């Protein structure tokens, strides 16, 4: 067999293309490229047309498909297919979601797409699949794209270079502020509400007339957000103005209580419908922007079920194409304003919208702008578009004038032109030389139809030439005069305002801006239905609440190995103070106790109580009540219960303890008490004035009694005049009172002396 002499060419080693570079610098460089792409080509809108690339490409594709408002609808799938195939190589779901939003009149103040079919609703239901829905452009979208064929913007290649797309849309419609935008980029975000076009135009006209206008003057014309869903903005004018001056801030949005069925004007504006017999109900017909009605109803129903809204009996959704949410109070004696305020505080009938005017300027640089700066930049972009349109039109006029002048020459020498065409071998060259015409003029003459060779055509050509020269002169003056450019822009804006004026259906303001009246003062306890409850807390920390005030000496069932800890009477509106031997106080609402059918639930499921901590006291909170707190070391102080309430489940550390010390005594101090009695493990008793006991919000306290060995056994406060009492034990539960307690009275911190005869052997007062 002959040897194979085929020479295999050496292929380049792929490892030769590897660049040796530090990993962190390579990673940061590539992440920066990704971040810039996200910021400039995905998440932030362009100041000039207020659109992100996906929205711009959607509208451009629909324009190419000739989906004008007067033309027939086309399937959304056709639009999405063109967009992802030609202009926007991303997922079809994301493109269709963007298209759906452009068609939702509850999402966009001025929709740019007109949808046919299920495009979702304010309840939060999704749109149908794109194979079922159809769409076309709205008049507003055409306004936004007006001038695309007039040389106003640059066209750039698409991602694969096969098509071209506009860099921005040149239309005069102020889409950025009119429809707003939201997006999250890398390290920055934007959130712009929608606004009223008439107010935007008014502020812009003022800025054109006076470039140095004060921000306060602009805010007299530009009142603030105008959301697609209406509702109310209840912040003060100063708050709104400050947000637009810096480009950052937030607005409080509230649902609008209003009823068209109410008879009295005051009731109608307050949303109150009288039902007869003193009964009434509240009606909401507008909800805050971006709040889904279905989830809002569920949220309110859950609040009723959880007894967070006891003054509300029921909520009904009676909406059709218009929103109508009905609130039925628990009784006719409920204050309507209290019910409104409680709904605002506990549900999404009041939300906040964060303003962040972060946009891309004409150089594609992200920047947070105030209202004046934003309008100034937009006016500058519109002036630039006006200049480009004028220059483009001048080029068209020059080309047309060239042809018209050639036609006129032909008409003036019609017989000779016909003769040249008829007999000359090269009529083009002869005509160019004889009449001093350009090649383009001669080509146009040679392409003329015979029917155009009539006298009337010559007159029309001369009139056209005069009109073109006049227009040319006006455009040249326009380009040479910034004042004329501003005047032209003002005139065009005035026409736009007439189309979207406050007296039109689309332009009428929907969101009412009015500072809210002072809120009706109410506590959360007022929202809890007051009912008696018996609190049962076992030694191992299982808690439950039995309805009604049961006898405190009643026997209750506990889990095996557990026993009674504390049993006390309370109301569902009360707060319970649970105290551990570590000196930490916890707060538990009596309305949140589990039912008493079983053994209850571990209190540690609700409160973050350490596993090794022991609950030493359970007290019903009473305002301004004083407690005696004492550790087994003999140190203690008085505390006010108002300072002991904890706002979190972690509780509040009140008594600071060192080493292995434990909190031993937590007892209420009666208003009439004037002395403190302390007994130690050594069976020594000391009595001193209550005035010597400091009142603290937190601390170790002071030494109540001094010990050589052992510690404190018990402490209590009493009225010296009435004497000191203690339980004698036994079934009868008798008590004994010693009135001559002056014999044990010393200064605080004394060692004390043996107690009166008959004092309990366990050294406990109770």
Tab-separated table of C-alpha atoms in Angstrom, residues 6-12:
chain	number	residue	atom	x	y	z
A	6	UNK	CA	-0.975	14.085	2.680
A	7	UNK	CA	0.367	16.897	4.799
A	8	UNK	CA	-1.942	17.977	7.600
A	9	UNK	CA	-1.750	21.743	8.189
A	10	UNK	CA	-1.046	22.715	11.740
A	11	UNK	CA	-4.136	24.234	13.355
A	12	UNK	CA	-3.583	27.156	15.788
